[in-house]
Amino acid sequence: MDSKRKQAGRTALPFAVAAAIAVVQAGHGCGDNRLPPRDLPRAEEQRALPRWYPERPWSEKGGESQVFIEGKIVFNTNQAAIRPGSEKTLETLLQFLKEHPEVTRLRIEGHTDAQASEEHNQELSAQRALAVADWLVDRGIESTRLIAVGFGESRPLGPNEIAAGRSENRRVEFHVAEVNGRPFLGKDPYAGGLALEVLSLEERKLRAEQARQRPAPPPRKGFVATGDEIKPVQVGPPGNAAQEGEPLPPAKEGAPAKDGASPTGGG
């Protein structure tokens, strides 16, 4: 009889302990350790990262020519003047060139939207690329390390039919064109764009001085009306002294006749 009671006590004890633990957990709320849910930001509060965001640093072994720099260089409308607010991106680009001396040539690419003609856009994009190159040269980068190329509207990133697409297409990209004196990835350093000459700071100052000293062209004479004039007019074949209505002089005796006729007095 005692053995049966002991066996029953051993069986009931685990169930009592388990029940007590369950009560304690339920009372103190320790059964769920998950964090409370957090509201996601609304769609209008989320800002998509631009395609030029620096997802990774450039390296020669990476096999990609483009150098991703955070931010964007902006210009005045239809001009090549760099607007304020672009300094951070330019400073980052300047630091990249200082930290990578193996990049012996960097291609600066200008791109536009399709609002104007193709010729205008290509020239404008090249001038904008040159403005970035001049900014770097003014801060100590050798002009021989830079290539300024314009592609106009030929390489869009977004649709030109909407404002957001046009804004994305107006951009400046940076590509490694040469490493240690050799074309990077064996490609054309100019990539087929419209290239403008990048001058040193001294060369630009010299050309600006020459342009100021160049003499201005002489002023054009204004139009002066002469009025009606009466001028003699020659009538008849050139070289013929006889005028219309005047008889021809008689032929001299013995002179040969014209058109192969026999001379006067011939038999």
PDB file of C-alpha atoms in Angstrom, residues 28-262:
ATOM      1  CA  HIS A  28       4.331  37.933 -15.573  1.00  0.00           C
ATOM      2  CA  GLY A  29       3.993  37.926 -19.386  1.00  0.00           C
ATOM      3  CA  CYS A  30       7.361  36.299 -20.039  1.00  0.00           C
ATOM      4  CA  GLY A  31       6.111  33.873 -22.646  1.00  0.00           C
ATOM      5  CA  ASP A  32       6.645  36.249 -25.681  1.00  0.00           C
ATOM      6  CA  ASN A  33      10.041  37.936 -26.008  1.00  0.00           C
ATOM      7  CA  ARG A  34       9.366  39.549 -29.413  1.00  0.00           C
ATOM      8  CA  LEU A  35       9.689  43.324 -29.781  1.00  0.00           C
ATOM      9  CA  PRO A  36       6.522  45.295 -30.405  1.00  0.00           C
ATOM     10  CA  PRO A  37       5.798  45.964 -34.094  1.00  0.00           C
ATOM     11  CA  ARG A  38       7.118  49.204 -35.570  1.00  0.00           C
ATOM     12  CA  ASP A  39       5.278  51.220 -38.166  1.00  0.00           C
ATOM     13  CA  LEU A  40       7.042  51.399 -41.520  1.00  0.00           C
ATOM     14  CA  PRO A  41       7.685  54.861 -43.021  1.00  0.00           C
ATOM     15  CA  ARG A  42       5.120  56.033 -45.492  1.00  0.00           C
ATOM     16  CA  ALA A  43       5.884  55.936 -49.186  1.00  0.00           C
ATOM     17  CA  GLU A  44       6.187  59.712 -49.462  1.00  0.00           C
ATOM     18  CA  GLU A  45       8.795  59.710 -46.686  1.00  0.00           C
ATOM     19  CA  GLN A  46      11.023  57.153 -48.418  1.00  0.00           C
ATOM     20  CA  ARG A  47      13.636  58.606 -50.754  1.00  0.00           C
ATOM     21  CA  ALA A  48      15.124  56.364 -53.390  1.00  0.00           C
ATOM     22  CA  LEU A  49      18.901  56.444 -53.651  1.00  0.00           C
ATOM     23  CA  PRO A  50      20.189  57.839 -56.956  1.00  0.00           C
ATOM     24  CA  ARG A  51      22.103  55.550 -59.254  1.00  0.00           C
ATOM     25  CA  TRP A  52      25.356  57.373 -58.556  1.00  0.00           C
ATOM     26  CA  TYR A  53      25.215  56.501 -54.850  1.00  0.00           C
ATOM     27  CA  PRO A  54      28.575  55.048 -53.703  1.00  0.00           C
ATOM     28  CA  GLU A  55      27.602  51.440 -53.158  1.00  0.00           C
ATOM     29  CA  ARG A  56      31.247  50.358 -53.116  1.00  0.00           C
ATOM     30  CA  PRO A  57      34.673  51.977 -53.438  1.00  0.00           C
ATOM     31  CA  TRP A  58      36.445  51.758 -56.781  1.00  0.00           C
ATOM     32  CA  SER A  59      39.296  49.321 -57.254  1.00  0.00           C
ATOM     33  CA  GLU A  60      41.215  48.200 -60.304  1.00  0.00           C
ATOM     34  CA  LYS A  61      40.323  44.567 -59.632  1.00  0.00           C
ATOM     35  CA  GLY A  62      36.619  45.399 -59.546  1.00  0.00           C
ATOM     36  CA  GLY A  63      36.459  45.470 -63.335  1.00  0.00           C
ATOM     37  CA  GLU A  64      34.210  48.551 -63.554  1.00  0.00           C
ATOM     38  CA  SER A  65      35.278  51.940 -64.839  1.00  0.00           C
ATOM     39  CA  GLN A  66      32.651  54.133 -63.191  1.00  0.00           C
ATOM     40  CA  VAL A  67      33.530  55.853 -59.946  1.00  0.00           C
ATOM     41  CA  PHE A  68      30.410  56.232 -57.795  1.00  0.00           C
ATOM     42  CA  ILE A  69      30.339  59.486 -55.828  1.00  0.00           C
ATOM     43  CA  GLU A  70      27.508  60.434 -53.501  1.00  0.00           C
ATOM     44  CA  GLY A  71      25.561  63.509 -54.537  1.00  0.00           C
ATOM     45  CA  LYS A  72      25.166  65.337 -57.804  1.00  0.00           C
ATOM     46  CA  ILE A  73      26.838  68.228 -59.604  1.00  0.00           C
ATOM     47  CA  VAL A  74      24.215  70.718 -60.763  1.00  0.00           C
ATOM     48  CA  PHE A  75      24.480  73.592 -63.229  1.00  0.00           C
ATOM     49  CA  ASN A  76      22.567  76.695 -64.134  1.00  0.00           C
ATOM     50  CA  THR A  77      19.835  76.066 -66.669  1.00  0.00           C
ATOM     51  CA  ASN A  78      21.241  75.750 -70.187  1.00  0.00           C
ATOM     52  CA  GLN A  79      24.683  76.825 -68.927  1.00  0.00           C
ATOM     53  CA  ALA A  80      27.975  75.258 -67.866  1.00  0.00           C
ATOM     54  CA  ALA A  81      28.282  77.266 -64.632  1.00  0.00           C
ATOM     55  CA  ILE A  82      28.425  75.015 -61.554  1.00  0.00           C
ATOM     56  CA  ARG A  83      25.788  75.914 -58.988  1.00  0.00           C
ATOM     57  CA  PRO A  84      26.422  76.149 -55.221  1.00  0.00           C
ATOM     58  CA  GLY A  85      25.688  72.910 -53.396  1.00  0.00           C
ATOM     59  CA  SER A  86      27.944  70.792 -55.592  1.00  0.00           C
ATOM     60  CA  GLU A  87      31.051  71.314 -53.459  1.00  0.00           C
ATOM     61  CA  LYS A  88      30.727  68.111 -51.437  1.00  0.00           C
ATOM     62  CA  THR A  89      30.640  65.930 -54.546  1.00  0.00           C
ATOM     63  CA  LEU A  90      33.526  67.826 -56.110  1.00  0.00           C
ATOM     64  CA  GLU A  91      35.615  67.582 -52.956  1.00  0.00           C
ATOM     65  CA  THR A  92      35.000  63.819 -52.821  1.00  0.00           C
ATOM     66  CA  LEU A  93      36.112  63.500 -56.440  1.00  0.00           C
ATOM     67  CA  LEU A  94      39.216  65.565 -55.700  1.00  0.00           C
ATOM     68  CA  GLN A  95      40.055  63.310 -52.756  1.00  0.00           C
ATOM     69  CA  PHE A  96      39.602  60.210 -54.936  1.00  0.00           C
ATOM     70  CA  LEU A  97      42.182  61.461 -57.447  1.00  0.00           C
ATOM     71  CA  LYS A  98      44.637  62.233 -54.663  1.00  0.00           C
ATOM     72  CA  GLU A  99      44.211  58.787 -53.115  1.00  0.00           C
ATOM     73  CA  HIS A 100      44.520  56.913 -56.427  1.00  0.00           C
ATOM     74  CA  PRO A 101      47.682  58.025 -58.225  1.00  0.00           C
ATOM     75  CA  GLU A 102      47.477  54.851 -60.325  1.00  0.00           C
ATOM     76  CA  VAL A 103      44.494  56.438 -62.118  1.00  0.00           C
ATOM     77  CA  THR A 104      46.526  58.349 -64.677  1.00  0.00           C
ATOM     78  CA  ARG A 105      43.478  59.538 -66.641  1.00  0.00           C
ATOM     79  CA  LEU A 106      39.909  60.089 -65.482  1.00  0.00           C
ATOM     80  CA  ARG A 107      37.093  60.655 -67.966  1.00  0.00           C
ATOM     81  CA  ILE A 108      34.514  63.223 -66.890  1.00  0.00           C
ATOM     82  CA  GLU A 109      31.289  62.644 -68.804  1.00  0.00           C
ATOM     83  CA  GLY A 110      28.562  65.225 -69.298  1.00  0.00           C
ATOM     84  CA  HIS A 111      24.974  64.118 -70.005  1.00  0.00           C
ATOM     85  CA  THR A 112      21.791  66.104 -70.650  1.00  0.00           C
ATOM     86  CA  ASP A 113      18.095  65.576 -71.202  1.00  0.00           C
ATOM     87  CA  ALA A 114      16.451  65.835 -74.623  1.00  0.00           C
ATOM     88  CA  GLN A 115      14.897  69.282 -74.308  1.00  0.00           C
ATOM     89  CA  ALA A 116      16.992  70.955 -77.060  1.00  0.00           C
ATOM     90  CA  SER A 117      18.628  69.817 -80.294  1.00  0.00           C
ATOM     91  CA  GLU A 118      21.171  66.993 -80.282  1.00  0.00           C
ATOM     92  CA  GLU A 119      24.005  69.275 -81.397  1.00  0.00           C
ATOM     93  CA  HIS A 120      23.258  71.822 -78.684  1.00  0.00           C
ATOM     94  CA  ASN A 121      22.965  69.173 -75.982  1.00  0.00           C
ATOM     95  CA  GLN A 122      26.232  67.505 -76.930  1.00  0.00           C
ATOM     96  CA  GLU A 123      28.137  70.791 -76.895  1.00  0.00           C
ATOM     97  CA  LEU A 124      26.510  71.815 -73.587  1.00  0.00           C
ATOM     98  CA  SER A 125      27.339  68.482 -71.959  1.00  0.00           C
ATOM     99  CA  ALA A 126      30.967  68.754 -73.078  1.00  0.00           C
ATOM    100  CA  GLN A 127      31.235  72.283 -71.693  1.00  0.00           C
ATOM    101  CA  ARG A 128      29.834  71.093 -68.350  1.00  0.00           C
ATOM    102  CA  ALA A 129      32.354  68.269 -68.207  1.00  0.00           C
ATOM    103  CA  LEU A 130      35.093  70.794 -68.952  1.00  0.00           C
ATOM    104  CA  ALA A 131      33.852  73.029 -66.117  1.00  0.00           C
ATOM    105  CA  VAL A 132      34.302  70.143 -63.664  1.00  0.00           C
ATOM    106  CA  ALA A 133      37.768  69.440 -65.062  1.00  0.00           C
ATOM    107  CA  ASP A 134      38.759  73.098 -64.686  1.00  0.00           C
ATOM    108  CA  TRP A 135      37.542  73.043 -61.071  1.00  0.00           C
ATOM    109  CA  LEU A 136      39.855  70.114 -60.359  1.00  0.00           C
ATOM    110  CA  VAL A 137      42.792  71.710 -62.185  1.00  0.00           C
ATOM    111  CA  ASP A 138      42.363  74.881 -60.140  1.00  0.00           C
ATOM    112  CA  ARG A 139      42.880  72.752 -57.023  1.00  0.00           C
ATOM    113  CA  GLY A 140      46.075  71.054 -58.052  1.00  0.00           C
ATOM    114  CA  ILE A 141      45.102  68.153 -60.330  1.00  0.00           C
ATOM    115  CA  GLU A 142      47.246  67.960 -63.470  1.00  0.00           C
ATOM    116  CA  SER A 143      45.288  68.695 -66.623  1.00  0.00           C
ATOM    117  CA  THR A 144      46.864  65.682 -68.362  1.00  0.00           C
ATOM    118  CA  ARG A 145      45.007  63.366 -65.943  1.00  0.00           C
ATOM    119  CA  LEU A 146      41.578  64.587 -67.026  1.00  0.00           C
ATOM    120  CA  ILE A 147      39.414  64.001 -70.103  1.00  0.00           C
ATOM    121  CA  ALA A 148      36.293  66.125 -70.629  1.00  0.00           C
ATOM    122  CA  VAL A 149      33.726  64.412 -72.867  1.00  0.00           C
ATOM    123  CA  GLY A 150      30.127  65.254 -73.748  1.00  0.00           C
ATOM    124  CA  PHE A 151      27.475  62.706 -74.734  1.00  0.00           C
ATOM    125  CA  GLY A 152      24.438  64.980 -74.797  1.00  0.00           C
ATOM    126  CA  GLU A 153      21.149  63.111 -74.707  1.00  0.00           C
ATOM    127  CA  SER A 154      22.496  59.855 -76.200  1.00  0.00           C
ATOM    128  CA  ARG A 155      22.725  57.901 -72.909  1.00  0.00           C
ATOM    129  CA  PRO A 156      19.600  58.543 -70.834  1.00  0.00           C
ATOM    130  CA  LEU A 157      18.953  56.877 -67.479  1.00  0.00           C
ATOM    131  CA  GLY A 158      15.280  57.789 -67.287  1.00  0.00           C
ATOM    132  CA  PRO A 159      12.426  58.733 -69.645  1.00  0.00           C
ATOM    133  CA  ASN A 160      12.645  62.268 -71.005  1.00  0.00           C
ATOM    134  CA  GLU A 161       8.849  62.474 -71.109  1.00  0.00           C
ATOM    135  CA  ILE A 162       8.606  63.130 -67.344  1.00  0.00           C
ATOM    136  CA  ALA A 163      10.376  65.669 -65.131  1.00  0.00           C
ATOM    137  CA  ALA A 164      11.901  63.026 -62.842  1.00  0.00           C
ATOM    138  CA  GLY A 165      13.466  61.243 -65.810  1.00  0.00           C
ATOM    139  CA  ARG A 166      14.881  64.463 -67.252  1.00  0.00           C
ATOM    140  CA  SER A 167      16.372  65.351 -63.876  1.00  0.00           C
ATOM    141  CA  GLU A 168      18.091  61.968 -63.713  1.00  0.00           C
ATOM    142  CA  ASN A 169      19.464  62.353 -67.221  1.00  0.00           C
ATOM    143  CA  ARG A 170      21.094  65.702 -66.389  1.00  0.00           C
ATOM    144  CA  ARG A 171      24.219  64.396 -64.696  1.00  0.00           C
ATOM    145  CA  VAL A 172      28.005  64.130 -64.677  1.00  0.00           C
ATOM    146  CA  GLU A 173      29.658  60.726 -64.438  1.00  0.00           C
ATOM    147  CA  PHE A 174      33.253  59.784 -63.658  1.00  0.00           C
ATOM    148  CA  HIS A 175      35.029  56.859 -65.320  1.00  0.00           C
ATOM    149  CA  VAL A 176      38.562  55.564 -64.985  1.00  0.00           C
ATOM    150  CA  ALA A 177      40.013  55.784 -68.497  1.00  0.00           C
ATOM    151  CA  GLU A 178      43.641  54.895 -67.869  1.00  0.00           C
ATOM    152  CA  VAL A 179      45.576  53.063 -65.149  1.00  0.00           C
ATOM    153  CA  ASN A 180      49.346  53.392 -64.938  1.00  0.00           C
ATOM    154  CA  GLY A 181      49.511  54.801 -68.444  1.00  0.00           C
ATOM    155  CA  ARG A 182      47.410  52.081 -70.114  1.00  0.00           C
ATOM    156  CA  PRO A 183      43.751  52.191 -71.213  1.00  0.00           C
ATOM    157  CA  PHE A 184      41.641  50.654 -68.475  1.00  0.00           C
ATOM    158  CA  LEU A 185      39.951  47.410 -69.580  1.00  0.00           C
ATOM    159  CA  GLY A 186      41.455  47.980 -73.046  1.00  0.00           C
ATOM    160  CA  LYS A 187      38.714  50.467 -73.999  1.00  0.00           C
ATOM    161  CA  ASP A 188      38.811  53.795 -75.802  1.00  0.00           C
ATOM    162  CA  PRO A 189      39.641  56.433 -73.158  1.00  0.00           C
ATOM    163  CA  TYR A 190      37.235  58.899 -74.824  1.00  0.00           C
ATOM    164  CA  ALA A 191      34.398  56.363 -75.242  1.00  0.00           C
ATOM    165  CA  GLY A 192      33.320  57.990 -78.496  1.00  0.00           C
ATOM    166  CA  GLY A 193      32.075  61.279 -77.028  1.00  0.00           C
ATOM    167  CA  LEU A 194      32.772  64.896 -77.951  1.00  0.00           C
ATOM    168  CA  ALA A 195      36.087  65.683 -76.241  1.00  0.00           C
ATOM    169  CA  LEU A 196      37.272  69.172 -75.302  1.00  0.00           C
ATOM    170  CA  GLU A 197      40.855  70.090 -74.472  1.00  0.00           C
ATOM    171  CA  VAL A 198      41.608  70.395 -70.769  1.00  0.00           C
ATOM    172  CA  LEU A 199      44.148  73.159 -70.243  1.00  0.00           C
ATOM    173  CA  SER A 200      46.391  73.877 -67.301  1.00  0.00           C
ATOM    174  CA  LEU A 201      45.699  76.900 -65.136  1.00  0.00           C
ATOM    175  CA  GLU A 202      48.604  78.801 -66.716  1.00  0.00           C
ATOM    176  CA  GLU A 203      47.410  78.026 -70.257  1.00  0.00           C
ATOM    177  CA  ARG A 204      43.905  79.227 -69.488  1.00  0.00           C
ATOM    178  CA  LYS A 205      45.211  82.478 -68.032  1.00  0.00           C
ATOM    179  CA  LEU A 206      47.443  83.015 -71.082  1.00  0.00           C
ATOM    180  CA  ARG A 207      44.602  82.457 -73.531  1.00  0.00           C
ATOM    181  CA  ALA A 208      42.329  84.764 -71.589  1.00  0.00           C
ATOM    182  CA  GLU A 209      44.990  87.491 -71.704  1.00  0.00           C
ATOM    183  CA  GLN A 210      45.492  86.991 -75.439  1.00  0.00           C
ATOM    184  CA  ALA A 211      41.771  87.280 -75.995  1.00  0.00           C
ATOM    185  CA  ARG A 212      41.698  90.601 -74.130  1.00  0.00           C
ATOM    186  CA  GLN A 213      44.616  91.989 -76.147  1.00  0.00           C
ATOM    187  CA  ARG A 214      43.280  90.879 -79.508  1.00  0.00           C
ATOM    188  CA  PRO A 215      42.346  93.985 -81.564  1.00  0.00           C
ATOM    189  CA  ALA A 216      38.709  94.401 -82.329  1.00  0.00           C
ATOM    190  CA  PRO A 217      37.687  94.149 -86.006  1.00  0.00           C
ATOM    191  CA  PRO A 218      37.135  97.500 -87.779  1.00  0.00           C
ATOM    192  CA  PRO A 219      33.561  98.753 -87.741  1.00  0.00           C
ATOM    193  CA  ARG A 220      31.495  98.003 -90.788  1.00  0.00           C
ATOM    194  CA  LYS A 221      30.591 100.955 -92.987  1.00  0.00           C
ATOM    195  CA  GLY A 222      26.967 101.850 -93.015  1.00  0.00           C
ATOM    196  CA  PHE A 223      24.892 101.669 -96.198  1.00  0.00           C
ATOM    197  CA  VAL A 224      24.627 104.928 -98.102  1.00  0.00           C
ATOM    198  CA  ALA A 225      22.049 105.284-100.874  1.00  0.00           C
ATOM    199  CA  THR A 226      23.517 106.752-104.108  1.00  0.00           C
ATOM    200  CA  GLY A 227      20.217 107.617-105.814  1.00  0.00           C
ATOM    201  CA  ASP A 228      19.432 107.305-109.520  1.00  0.00           C
ATOM    202  CA  GLU A 229      22.384 107.465-111.932  1.00  0.00           C
ATOM    203  CA  ILE A 230      22.445 107.579-115.752  1.00  0.00           C
ATOM    204  CA  LYS A 231      25.301 105.610-117.289  1.00  0.00           C
ATOM    205  CA  PRO A 232      26.154 105.206-121.043  1.00  0.00           C
ATOM    206  CA  VAL A 233      25.301 101.830-122.473  1.00  0.00           C
ATOM    207  CA  GLN A 234      27.181 100.317-125.463  1.00  0.00           C
ATOM    208  CA  VAL A 235      24.965  98.724-128.104  1.00  0.00           C
ATOM    209  CA  GLY A 236      26.279  96.173-130.544  1.00  0.00           C
ATOM    210  CA  PRO A 237      29.054  93.595-130.536  1.00  0.00           C
ATOM    211  CA  PRO A 238      32.016  94.329-128.273  1.00  0.00           C
ATOM    212  CA  GLY A 239      34.871  96.091-130.050  1.00  0.00           C
ATOM    213  CA  ASN A 240      32.642  97.492-132.827  1.00  0.00           C
ATOM    214  CA  ALA A 241      32.972 101.264-132.884  1.00  0.00           C
ATOM    215  CA  ALA A 242      29.855 101.739-134.998  1.00  0.00           C
ATOM    216  CA  GLN A 243      26.766 102.541-132.984  1.00  0.00           C
ATOM    217  CA  GLU A 244      23.228 101.653-133.878  1.00  0.00           C
ATOM    218  CA  GLY A 245      21.983 103.787-136.872  1.00  0.00           C
ATOM    219  CA  GLU A 246      25.470 104.730-138.073  1.00  0.00           C
ATOM    220  CA  PRO A 247      26.670 103.403-141.527  1.00  0.00           C
ATOM    221  CA  LEU A 248      29.729 101.229-141.698  1.00  0.00           C
ATOM    222  CA  PRO A 249      32.784 102.840-143.358  1.00  0.00           C
ATOM    223  CA  PRO A 250      33.463 101.711-146.988  1.00  0.00           C
ATOM    224  CA  ALA A 251      36.016  99.016-147.559  1.00  0.00           C
ATOM    225  CA  LYS A 252      39.362 100.094-148.985  1.00  0.00           C
ATOM    226  CA  GLU A 253      40.255  99.158-152.556  1.00  0.00           C
ATOM    227  CA  GLY A 254      42.338  96.015-152.710  1.00  0.00           C
ATOM    228  CA  ALA A 255      41.433  94.950-149.168  1.00  0.00           C
ATOM    229  CA  PRO A 256      40.200  91.396-148.823  1.00  0.00           C
ATOM    230  CA  ALA A 257      36.467  91.005-148.374  1.00  0.00           C
ATOM    231  CA  LYS A 258      34.979  89.259-145.406  1.00  0.00           C
ATOM    232  CA  ASP A 259      33.551  85.758-145.482  1.00  0.00           C
ATOM    233  CA  GLY A 260      35.995  84.615-148.222  1.00  0.00           C
ATOM    234  CA  ALA A 261      34.593  86.845-151.037  1.00  0.00           C
ATOM    235  CA  SER A 262      36.840  88.016-153.897  1.00  0.00           C
TER     236      SER A 262
END
